Coordinates of N, CA and C in Angstrom, one line a residue:
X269 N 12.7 -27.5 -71.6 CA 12.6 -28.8 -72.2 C 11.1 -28.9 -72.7
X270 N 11.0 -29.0 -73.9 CA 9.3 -29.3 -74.5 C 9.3 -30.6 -75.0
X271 N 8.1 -30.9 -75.0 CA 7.8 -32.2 -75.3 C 6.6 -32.2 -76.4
X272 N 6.1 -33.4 -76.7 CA 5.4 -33.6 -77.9 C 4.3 -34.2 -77.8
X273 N 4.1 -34.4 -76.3 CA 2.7 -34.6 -75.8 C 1.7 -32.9 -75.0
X274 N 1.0 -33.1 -75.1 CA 0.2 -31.1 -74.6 C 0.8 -31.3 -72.7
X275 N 0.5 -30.3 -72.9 CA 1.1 -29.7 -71.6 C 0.2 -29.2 -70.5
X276 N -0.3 -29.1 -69.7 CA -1.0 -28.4 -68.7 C -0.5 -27.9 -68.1
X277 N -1.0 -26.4 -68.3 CA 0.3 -25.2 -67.1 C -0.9 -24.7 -66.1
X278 N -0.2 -24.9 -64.9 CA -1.2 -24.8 -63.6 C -0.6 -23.7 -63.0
X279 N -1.3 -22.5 -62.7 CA -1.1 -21.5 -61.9 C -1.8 -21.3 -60.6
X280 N -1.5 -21.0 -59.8 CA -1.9 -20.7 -58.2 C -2.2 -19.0 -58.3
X281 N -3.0 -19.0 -58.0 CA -3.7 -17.3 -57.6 C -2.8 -16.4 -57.2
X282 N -2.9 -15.0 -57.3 CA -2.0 -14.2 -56.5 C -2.6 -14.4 -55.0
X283 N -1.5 -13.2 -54.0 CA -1.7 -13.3 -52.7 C -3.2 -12.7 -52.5
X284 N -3.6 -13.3 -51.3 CA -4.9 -12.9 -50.8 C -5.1 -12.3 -48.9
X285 N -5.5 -11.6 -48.6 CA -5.1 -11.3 -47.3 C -5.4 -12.3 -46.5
X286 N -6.0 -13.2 -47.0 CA -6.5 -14.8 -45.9 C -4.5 -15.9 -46.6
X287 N -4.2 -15.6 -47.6 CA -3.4 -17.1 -47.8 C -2.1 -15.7 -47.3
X288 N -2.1 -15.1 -47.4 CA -0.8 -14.1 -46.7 C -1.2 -14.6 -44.9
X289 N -2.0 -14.7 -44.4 CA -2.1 -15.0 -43.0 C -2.4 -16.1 -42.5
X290 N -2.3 -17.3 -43.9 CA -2.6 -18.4 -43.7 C -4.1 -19.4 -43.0
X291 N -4.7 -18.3 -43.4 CA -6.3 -18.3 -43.2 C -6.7 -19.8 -44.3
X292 N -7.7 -20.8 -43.9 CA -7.9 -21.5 -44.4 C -9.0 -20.8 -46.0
X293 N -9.1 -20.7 -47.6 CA -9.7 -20.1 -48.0 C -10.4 -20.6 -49.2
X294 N -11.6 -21.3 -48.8 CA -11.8 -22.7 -49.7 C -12.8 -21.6 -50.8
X295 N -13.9 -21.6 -50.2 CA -15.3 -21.3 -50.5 C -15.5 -19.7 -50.3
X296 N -15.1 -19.2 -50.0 CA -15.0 -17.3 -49.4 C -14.4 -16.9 -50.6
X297 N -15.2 -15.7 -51.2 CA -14.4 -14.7 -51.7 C -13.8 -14.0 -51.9
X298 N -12.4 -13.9 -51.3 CA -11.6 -13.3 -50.9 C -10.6 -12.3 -52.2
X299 N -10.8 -11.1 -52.1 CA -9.6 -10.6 -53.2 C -8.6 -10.5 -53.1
X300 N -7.9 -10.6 -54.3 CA -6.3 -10.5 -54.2 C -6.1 -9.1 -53.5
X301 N -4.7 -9.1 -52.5 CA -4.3 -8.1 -52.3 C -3.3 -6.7 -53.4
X302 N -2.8 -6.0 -53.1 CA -2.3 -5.1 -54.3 C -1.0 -5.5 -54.6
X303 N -0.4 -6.8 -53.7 CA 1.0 -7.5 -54.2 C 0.5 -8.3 -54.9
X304 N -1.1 -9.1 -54.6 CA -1.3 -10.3 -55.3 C -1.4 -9.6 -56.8
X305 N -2.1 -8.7 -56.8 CA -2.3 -7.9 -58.1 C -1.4 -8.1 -58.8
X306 N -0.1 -7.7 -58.8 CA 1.4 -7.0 -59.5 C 1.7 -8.4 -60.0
X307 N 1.7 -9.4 -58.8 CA 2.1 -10.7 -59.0 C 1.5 -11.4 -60.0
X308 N 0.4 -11.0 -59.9 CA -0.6 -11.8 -61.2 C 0.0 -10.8 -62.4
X309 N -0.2 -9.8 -62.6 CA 0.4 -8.8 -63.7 C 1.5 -9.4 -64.2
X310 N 2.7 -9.8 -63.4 CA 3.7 -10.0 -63.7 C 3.7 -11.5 -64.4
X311 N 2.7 -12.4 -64.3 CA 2.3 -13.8 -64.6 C 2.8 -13.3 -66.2
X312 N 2.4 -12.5 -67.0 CA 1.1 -12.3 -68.3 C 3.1 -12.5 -68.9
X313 N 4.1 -11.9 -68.5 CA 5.3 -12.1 -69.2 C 6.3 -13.4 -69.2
X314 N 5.5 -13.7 -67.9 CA 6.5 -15.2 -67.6 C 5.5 -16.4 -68.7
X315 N 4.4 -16.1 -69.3 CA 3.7 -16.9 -69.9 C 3.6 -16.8 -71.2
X316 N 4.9 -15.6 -71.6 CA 4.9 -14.9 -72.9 C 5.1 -16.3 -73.8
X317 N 4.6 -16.4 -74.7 CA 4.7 -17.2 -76.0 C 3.8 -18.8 -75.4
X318 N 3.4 -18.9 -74.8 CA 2.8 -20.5 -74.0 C 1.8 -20.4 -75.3
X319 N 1.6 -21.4 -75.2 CA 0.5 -21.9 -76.7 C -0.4 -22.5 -76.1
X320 N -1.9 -22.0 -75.7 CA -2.5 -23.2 -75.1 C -3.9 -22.9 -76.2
X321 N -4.7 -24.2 -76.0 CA -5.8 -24.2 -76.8 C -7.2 -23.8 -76.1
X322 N -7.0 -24.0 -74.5 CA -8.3 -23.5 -73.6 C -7.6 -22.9 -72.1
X323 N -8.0 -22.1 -71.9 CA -7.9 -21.5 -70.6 C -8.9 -21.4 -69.6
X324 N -8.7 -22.3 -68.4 CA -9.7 -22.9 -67.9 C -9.3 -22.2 -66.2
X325 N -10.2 -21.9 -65.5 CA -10.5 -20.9 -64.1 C -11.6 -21.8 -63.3
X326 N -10.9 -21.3 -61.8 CA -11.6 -21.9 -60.6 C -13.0 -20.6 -60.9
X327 N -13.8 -21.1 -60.2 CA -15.2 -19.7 -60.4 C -14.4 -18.7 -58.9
X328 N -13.6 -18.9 -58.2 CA -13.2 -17.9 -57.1 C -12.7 -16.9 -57.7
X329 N -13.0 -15.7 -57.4 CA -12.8 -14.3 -57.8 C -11.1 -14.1 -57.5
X330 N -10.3 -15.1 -56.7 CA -8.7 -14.4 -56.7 C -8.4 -14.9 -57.7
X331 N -9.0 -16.4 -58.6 CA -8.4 -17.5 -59.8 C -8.9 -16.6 -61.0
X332 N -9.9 -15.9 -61.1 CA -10.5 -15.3 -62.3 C -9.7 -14.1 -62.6
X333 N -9.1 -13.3 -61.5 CA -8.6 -11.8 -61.4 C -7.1 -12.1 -62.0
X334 N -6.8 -12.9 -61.2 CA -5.1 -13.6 -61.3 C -5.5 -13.9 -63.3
X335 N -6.1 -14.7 -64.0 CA -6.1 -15.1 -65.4 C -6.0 -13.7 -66.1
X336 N -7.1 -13.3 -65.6 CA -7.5 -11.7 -66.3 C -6.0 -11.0 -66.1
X337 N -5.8 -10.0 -65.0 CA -4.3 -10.0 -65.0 C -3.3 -10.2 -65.7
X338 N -3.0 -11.6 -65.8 CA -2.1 -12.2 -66.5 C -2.3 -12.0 -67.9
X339 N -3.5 -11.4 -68.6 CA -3.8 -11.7 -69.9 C -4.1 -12.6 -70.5
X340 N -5.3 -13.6 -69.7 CA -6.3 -14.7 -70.5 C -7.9 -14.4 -70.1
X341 N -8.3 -13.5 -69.7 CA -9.3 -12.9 -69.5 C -10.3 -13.5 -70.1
X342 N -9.8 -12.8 -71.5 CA -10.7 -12.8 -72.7 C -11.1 -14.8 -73.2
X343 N -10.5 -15.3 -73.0 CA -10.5 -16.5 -72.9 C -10.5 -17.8 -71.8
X344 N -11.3 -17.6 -71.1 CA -11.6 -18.2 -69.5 C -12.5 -18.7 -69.8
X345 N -12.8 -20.1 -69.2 CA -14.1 -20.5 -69.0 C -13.8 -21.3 -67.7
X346 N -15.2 -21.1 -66.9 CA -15.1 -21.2 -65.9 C -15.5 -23.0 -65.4
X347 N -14.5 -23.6 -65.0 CA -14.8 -25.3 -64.2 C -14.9 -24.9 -63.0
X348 N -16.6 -25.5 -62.5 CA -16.7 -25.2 -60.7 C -15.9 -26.9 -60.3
X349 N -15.5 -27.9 -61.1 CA -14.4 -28.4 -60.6 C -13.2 -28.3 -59.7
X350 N -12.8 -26.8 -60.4 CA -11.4 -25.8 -59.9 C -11.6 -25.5 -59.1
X351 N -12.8 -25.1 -58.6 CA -12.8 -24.8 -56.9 C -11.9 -25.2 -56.0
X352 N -11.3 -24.4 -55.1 CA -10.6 -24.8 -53.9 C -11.4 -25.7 -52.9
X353 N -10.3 -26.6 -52.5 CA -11.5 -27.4 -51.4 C -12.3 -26.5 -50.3
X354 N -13.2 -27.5 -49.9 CA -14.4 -26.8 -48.9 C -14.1 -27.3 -47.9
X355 N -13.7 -26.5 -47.0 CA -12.9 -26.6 -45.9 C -14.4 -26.5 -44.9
X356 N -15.3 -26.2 -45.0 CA -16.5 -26.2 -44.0 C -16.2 -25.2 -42.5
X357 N -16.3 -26.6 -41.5 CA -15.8 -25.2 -40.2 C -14.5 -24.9 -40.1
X358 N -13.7 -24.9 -40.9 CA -12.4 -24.4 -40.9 C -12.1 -23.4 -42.1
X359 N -13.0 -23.1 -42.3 CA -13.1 -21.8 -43.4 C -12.5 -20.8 -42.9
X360 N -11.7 -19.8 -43.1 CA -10.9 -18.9 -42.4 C -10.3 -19.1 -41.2
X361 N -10.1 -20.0 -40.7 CA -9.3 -20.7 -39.6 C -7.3 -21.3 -40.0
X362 N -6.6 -20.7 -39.3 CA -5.3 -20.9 -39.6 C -5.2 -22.5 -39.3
X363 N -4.1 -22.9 -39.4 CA -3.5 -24.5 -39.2 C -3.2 -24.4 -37.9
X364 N -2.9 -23.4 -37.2 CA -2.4 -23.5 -35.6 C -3.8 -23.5 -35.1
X365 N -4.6 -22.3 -35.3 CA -6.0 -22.4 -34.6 C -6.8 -23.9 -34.4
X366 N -6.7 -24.6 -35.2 CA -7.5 -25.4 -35.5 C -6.8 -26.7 -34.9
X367 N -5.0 -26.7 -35.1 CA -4.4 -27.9 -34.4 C -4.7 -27.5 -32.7
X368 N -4.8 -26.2 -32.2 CA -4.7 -26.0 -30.6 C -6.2 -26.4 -30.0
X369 N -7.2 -27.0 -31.2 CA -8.3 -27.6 -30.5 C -8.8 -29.2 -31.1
X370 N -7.9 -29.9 -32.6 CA -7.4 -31.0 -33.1 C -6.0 -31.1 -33.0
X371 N -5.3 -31.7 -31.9 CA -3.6 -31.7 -32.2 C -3.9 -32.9 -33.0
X372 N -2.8 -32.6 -33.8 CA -2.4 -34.0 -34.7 C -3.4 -33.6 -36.2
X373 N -4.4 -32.6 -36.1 CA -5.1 -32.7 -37.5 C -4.2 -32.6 -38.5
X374 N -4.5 -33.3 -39.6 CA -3.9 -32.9 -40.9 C -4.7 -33.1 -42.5
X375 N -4.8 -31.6 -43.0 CA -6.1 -31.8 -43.7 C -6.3 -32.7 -44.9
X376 N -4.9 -33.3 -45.5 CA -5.3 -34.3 -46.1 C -5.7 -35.6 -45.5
X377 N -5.0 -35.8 -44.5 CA -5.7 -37.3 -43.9 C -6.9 -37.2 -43.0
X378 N -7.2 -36.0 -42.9 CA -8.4 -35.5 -41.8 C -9.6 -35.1 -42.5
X379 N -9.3 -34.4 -43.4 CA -10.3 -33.4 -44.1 C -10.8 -32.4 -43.1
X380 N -12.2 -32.3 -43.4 CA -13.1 -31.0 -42.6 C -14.4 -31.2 -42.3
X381 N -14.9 -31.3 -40.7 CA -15.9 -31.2 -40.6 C -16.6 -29.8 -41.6
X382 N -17.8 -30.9 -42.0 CA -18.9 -30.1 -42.6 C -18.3 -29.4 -44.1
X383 N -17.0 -30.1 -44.5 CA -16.6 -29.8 -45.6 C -16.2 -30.5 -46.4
X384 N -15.0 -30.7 -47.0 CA -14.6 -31.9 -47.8 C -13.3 -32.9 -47.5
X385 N -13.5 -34.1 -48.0 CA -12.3 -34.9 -48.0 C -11.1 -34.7 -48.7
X386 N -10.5 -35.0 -48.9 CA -9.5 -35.7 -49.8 C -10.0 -36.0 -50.5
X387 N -10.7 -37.2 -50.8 CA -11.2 -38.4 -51.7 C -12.3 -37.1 -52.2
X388 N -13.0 -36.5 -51.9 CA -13.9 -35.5 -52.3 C -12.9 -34.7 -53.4
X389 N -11.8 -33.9 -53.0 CA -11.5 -33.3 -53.6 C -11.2 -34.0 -55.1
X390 N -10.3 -35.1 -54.8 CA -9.8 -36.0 -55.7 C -11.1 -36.4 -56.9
X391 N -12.2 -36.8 -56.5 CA -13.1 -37.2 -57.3 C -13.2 -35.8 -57.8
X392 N -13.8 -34.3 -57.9 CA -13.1 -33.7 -58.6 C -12.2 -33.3 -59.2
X393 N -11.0 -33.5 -58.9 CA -9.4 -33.5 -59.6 C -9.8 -34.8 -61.0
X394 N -10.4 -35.9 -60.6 CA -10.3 -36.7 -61.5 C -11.1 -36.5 -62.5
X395 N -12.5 -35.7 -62.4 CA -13.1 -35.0 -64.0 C -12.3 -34.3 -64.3
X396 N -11.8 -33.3 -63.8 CA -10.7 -32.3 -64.5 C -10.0 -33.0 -65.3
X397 N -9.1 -34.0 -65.0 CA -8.2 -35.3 -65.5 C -8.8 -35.2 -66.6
X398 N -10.2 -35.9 -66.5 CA -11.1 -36.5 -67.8 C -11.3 -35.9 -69.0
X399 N -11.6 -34.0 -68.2 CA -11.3 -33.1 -69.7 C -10.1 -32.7 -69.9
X400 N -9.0 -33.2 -69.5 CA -8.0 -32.3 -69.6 C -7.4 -33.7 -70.9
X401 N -7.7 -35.0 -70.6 CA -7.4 -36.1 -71.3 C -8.2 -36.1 -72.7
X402 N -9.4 -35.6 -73.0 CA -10.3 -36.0 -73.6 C -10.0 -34.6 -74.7
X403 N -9.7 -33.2 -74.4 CA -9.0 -31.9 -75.2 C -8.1 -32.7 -75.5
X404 N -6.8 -33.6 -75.1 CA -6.0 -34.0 -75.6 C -5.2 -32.8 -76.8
X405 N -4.6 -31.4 -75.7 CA -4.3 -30.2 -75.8 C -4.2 -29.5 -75.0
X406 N -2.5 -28.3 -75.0 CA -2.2 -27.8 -74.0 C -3.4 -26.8 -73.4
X407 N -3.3 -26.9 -72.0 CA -4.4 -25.8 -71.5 C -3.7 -25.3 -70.3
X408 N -4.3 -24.5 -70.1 CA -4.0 -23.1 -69.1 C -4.8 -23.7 -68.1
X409 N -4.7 -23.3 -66.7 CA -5.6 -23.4 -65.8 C -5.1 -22.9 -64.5
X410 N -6.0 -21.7 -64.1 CA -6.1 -21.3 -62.9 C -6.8 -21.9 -61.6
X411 N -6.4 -22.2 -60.6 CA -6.7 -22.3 -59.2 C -6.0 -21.9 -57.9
X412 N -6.5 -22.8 -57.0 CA -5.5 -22.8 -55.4 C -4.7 -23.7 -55.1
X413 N -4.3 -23.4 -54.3 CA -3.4 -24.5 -53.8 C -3.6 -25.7 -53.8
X414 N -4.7 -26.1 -52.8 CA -4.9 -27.1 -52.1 C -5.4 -28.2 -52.9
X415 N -6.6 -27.3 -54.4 CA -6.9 -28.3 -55.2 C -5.9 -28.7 -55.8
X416 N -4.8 -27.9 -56.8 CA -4.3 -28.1 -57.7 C -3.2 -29.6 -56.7
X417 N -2.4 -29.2 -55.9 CA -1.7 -30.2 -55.3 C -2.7 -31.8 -55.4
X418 N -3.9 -31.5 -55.1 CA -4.9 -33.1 -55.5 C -4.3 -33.1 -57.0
X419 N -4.6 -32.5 -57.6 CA -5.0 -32.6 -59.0 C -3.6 -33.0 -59.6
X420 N -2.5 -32.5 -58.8 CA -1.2 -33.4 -59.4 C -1.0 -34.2 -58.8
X421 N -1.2 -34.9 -57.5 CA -1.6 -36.4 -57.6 C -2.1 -36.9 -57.8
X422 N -3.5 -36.6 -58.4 CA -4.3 -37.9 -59.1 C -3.6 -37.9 -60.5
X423 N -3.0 -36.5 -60.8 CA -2.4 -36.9 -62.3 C -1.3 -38.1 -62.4
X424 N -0.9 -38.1 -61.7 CA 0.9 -39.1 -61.6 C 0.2 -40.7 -60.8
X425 N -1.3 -40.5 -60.6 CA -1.6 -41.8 -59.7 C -1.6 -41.9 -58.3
X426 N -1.1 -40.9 -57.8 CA -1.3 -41.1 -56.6 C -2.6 -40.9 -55.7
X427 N -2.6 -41.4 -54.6 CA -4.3 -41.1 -54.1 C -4.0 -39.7 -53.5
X428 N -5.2 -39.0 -53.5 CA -5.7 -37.7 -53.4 C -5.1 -37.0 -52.3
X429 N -4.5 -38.2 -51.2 CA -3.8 -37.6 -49.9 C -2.2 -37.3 -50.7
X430 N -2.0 -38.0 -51.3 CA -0.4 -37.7 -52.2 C -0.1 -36.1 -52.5
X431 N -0.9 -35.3 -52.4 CA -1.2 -33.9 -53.0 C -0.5 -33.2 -51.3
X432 N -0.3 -34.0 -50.0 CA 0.0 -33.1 -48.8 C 1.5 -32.9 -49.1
X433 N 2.0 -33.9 -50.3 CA 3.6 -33.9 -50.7 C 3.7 -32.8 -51.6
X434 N 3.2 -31.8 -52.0 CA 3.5 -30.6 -53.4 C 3.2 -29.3 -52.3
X435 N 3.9 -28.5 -52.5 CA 4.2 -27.1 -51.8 C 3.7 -26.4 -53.1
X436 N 2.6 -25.3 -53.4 CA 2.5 -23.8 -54.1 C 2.8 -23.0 -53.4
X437 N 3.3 -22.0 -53.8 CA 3.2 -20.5 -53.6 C 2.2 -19.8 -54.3
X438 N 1.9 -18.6 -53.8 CA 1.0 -18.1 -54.7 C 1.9 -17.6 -55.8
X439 N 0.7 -17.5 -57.1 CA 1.2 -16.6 -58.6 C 2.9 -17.7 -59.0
X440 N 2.6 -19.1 -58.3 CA 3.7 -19.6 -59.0 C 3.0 -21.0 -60.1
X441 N 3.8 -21.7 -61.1 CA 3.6 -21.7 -62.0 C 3.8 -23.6 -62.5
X442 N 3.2 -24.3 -62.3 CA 3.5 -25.7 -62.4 C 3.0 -26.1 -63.9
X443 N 3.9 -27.4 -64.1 CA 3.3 -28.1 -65.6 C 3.4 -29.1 -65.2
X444 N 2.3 -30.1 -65.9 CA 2.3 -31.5 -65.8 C 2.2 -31.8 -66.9
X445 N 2.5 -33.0 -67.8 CA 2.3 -33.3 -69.4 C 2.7 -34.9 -69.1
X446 N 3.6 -35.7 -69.7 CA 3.9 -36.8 -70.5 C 5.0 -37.2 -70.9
X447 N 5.7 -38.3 -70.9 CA 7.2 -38.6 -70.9 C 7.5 -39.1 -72.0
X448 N 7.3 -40.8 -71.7 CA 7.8 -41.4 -73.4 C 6.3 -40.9 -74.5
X449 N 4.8 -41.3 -73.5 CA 3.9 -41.2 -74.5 C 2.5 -40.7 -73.3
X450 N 1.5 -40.9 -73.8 CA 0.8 -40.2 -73.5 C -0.1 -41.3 -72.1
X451 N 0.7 -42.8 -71.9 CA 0.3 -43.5 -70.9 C 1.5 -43.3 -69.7
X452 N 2.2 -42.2 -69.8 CA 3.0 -41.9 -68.7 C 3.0 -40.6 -68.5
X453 N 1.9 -39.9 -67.7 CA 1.4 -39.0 -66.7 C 3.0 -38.4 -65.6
X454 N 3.3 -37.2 -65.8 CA 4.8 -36.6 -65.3 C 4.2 -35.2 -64.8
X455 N 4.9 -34.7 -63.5 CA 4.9 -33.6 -63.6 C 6.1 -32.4 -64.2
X456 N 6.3 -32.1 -65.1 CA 7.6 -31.6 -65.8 C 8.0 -30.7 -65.1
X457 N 7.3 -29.6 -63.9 CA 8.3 -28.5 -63.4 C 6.7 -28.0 -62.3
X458 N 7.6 -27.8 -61.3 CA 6.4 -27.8 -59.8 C 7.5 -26.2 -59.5
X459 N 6.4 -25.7 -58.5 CA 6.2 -24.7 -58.0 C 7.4 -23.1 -58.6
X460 N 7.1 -22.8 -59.7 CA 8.2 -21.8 -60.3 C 7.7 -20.9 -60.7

């Protein structure tokens, strides 16, 4: 189904040997592994004919390799907006590790010592919003999980913890755009 308002296609990074083991992977440079590779490779045909007017990348080396890969290399520019959240002391720390010494944590309503909130992340998600509103044009955009899930709740309105409701996979492929007109913010197709 296409529509007649621009589109934003949001892709999630290939695998990385920290999001394969569920390592928390905000701020670390971590490379894709050789499935994340193929996976990203395999992006470049599922995105065959997409029309976009900017292709926009987290500065993390798995969101840059994953574009490149896929065949938008050549046309990347880099938003340190797209950064994955900064998870602080829970930087390479699993969700079990970290609940067997916080039971009950949960990183959207918790955040991270010495790293970021929700509301943090969000107030980034919401410049992105700003250029993505202001191009008023389809764009490409690579990141992680944890931001992009903000970034499609502040698209639809929701506050920044609204984002613990959207599941990515890696190297899978979301759009958000517009319904009747361009004051009704939709996400048209999540995690594929």
């Amino acid at each position: 189904m296409s529509s007649a308002y621009p589109e934003i296609t949001l892709v999630r990074h290939g695998e990385t040997e920290w999001s394969l083991s569920g390592r928390h992977t905000g701020r670390s440079d971590i490379p894709l592994t050789e499935n994340g590779e193929a996976a990203a490779r395999r992006l470049g045909p599922r995105l065959e004919g997409l029309t976009v007017a900017e292709v926009w990348s987290s500065p993390s080396e798995r969101a840059r390799n994953t574009c490149r890969l896929a065949g938008f290399g050549e046309r990347m520019v880099i938003k340190d907006d797209l950064a994955e959240w900064d998870y602080g002391a829970y930087e390479g720390v699993t969700t079990k590790q970290i609940l067997a010494n916080r039971p009950g944590w949960q990183l959207f309503r918790d955040g991270c010592p010495d790293g970021e909130s929700a509301a943090d992340v969000g107030t980034r998600a919401e410049r992105i919003i700003a250029a993505i509103r202001a191009a008023n044009a389809p764009i490409l955009i690579f990141s992680s999980s944890h931001f992009l899930r903000v970034l499609a709740a502040r698209w639809v309105g929701l506050p920044a913890e609204g984002g613990a409701h959207f599941v990515l996979d890696t190297t899978s492929i979301s759009v958000l755009g517009y319904e009747h007109d361009l004051s009704e913010p939709v996400i048209r197709r999540w995690n594929g």
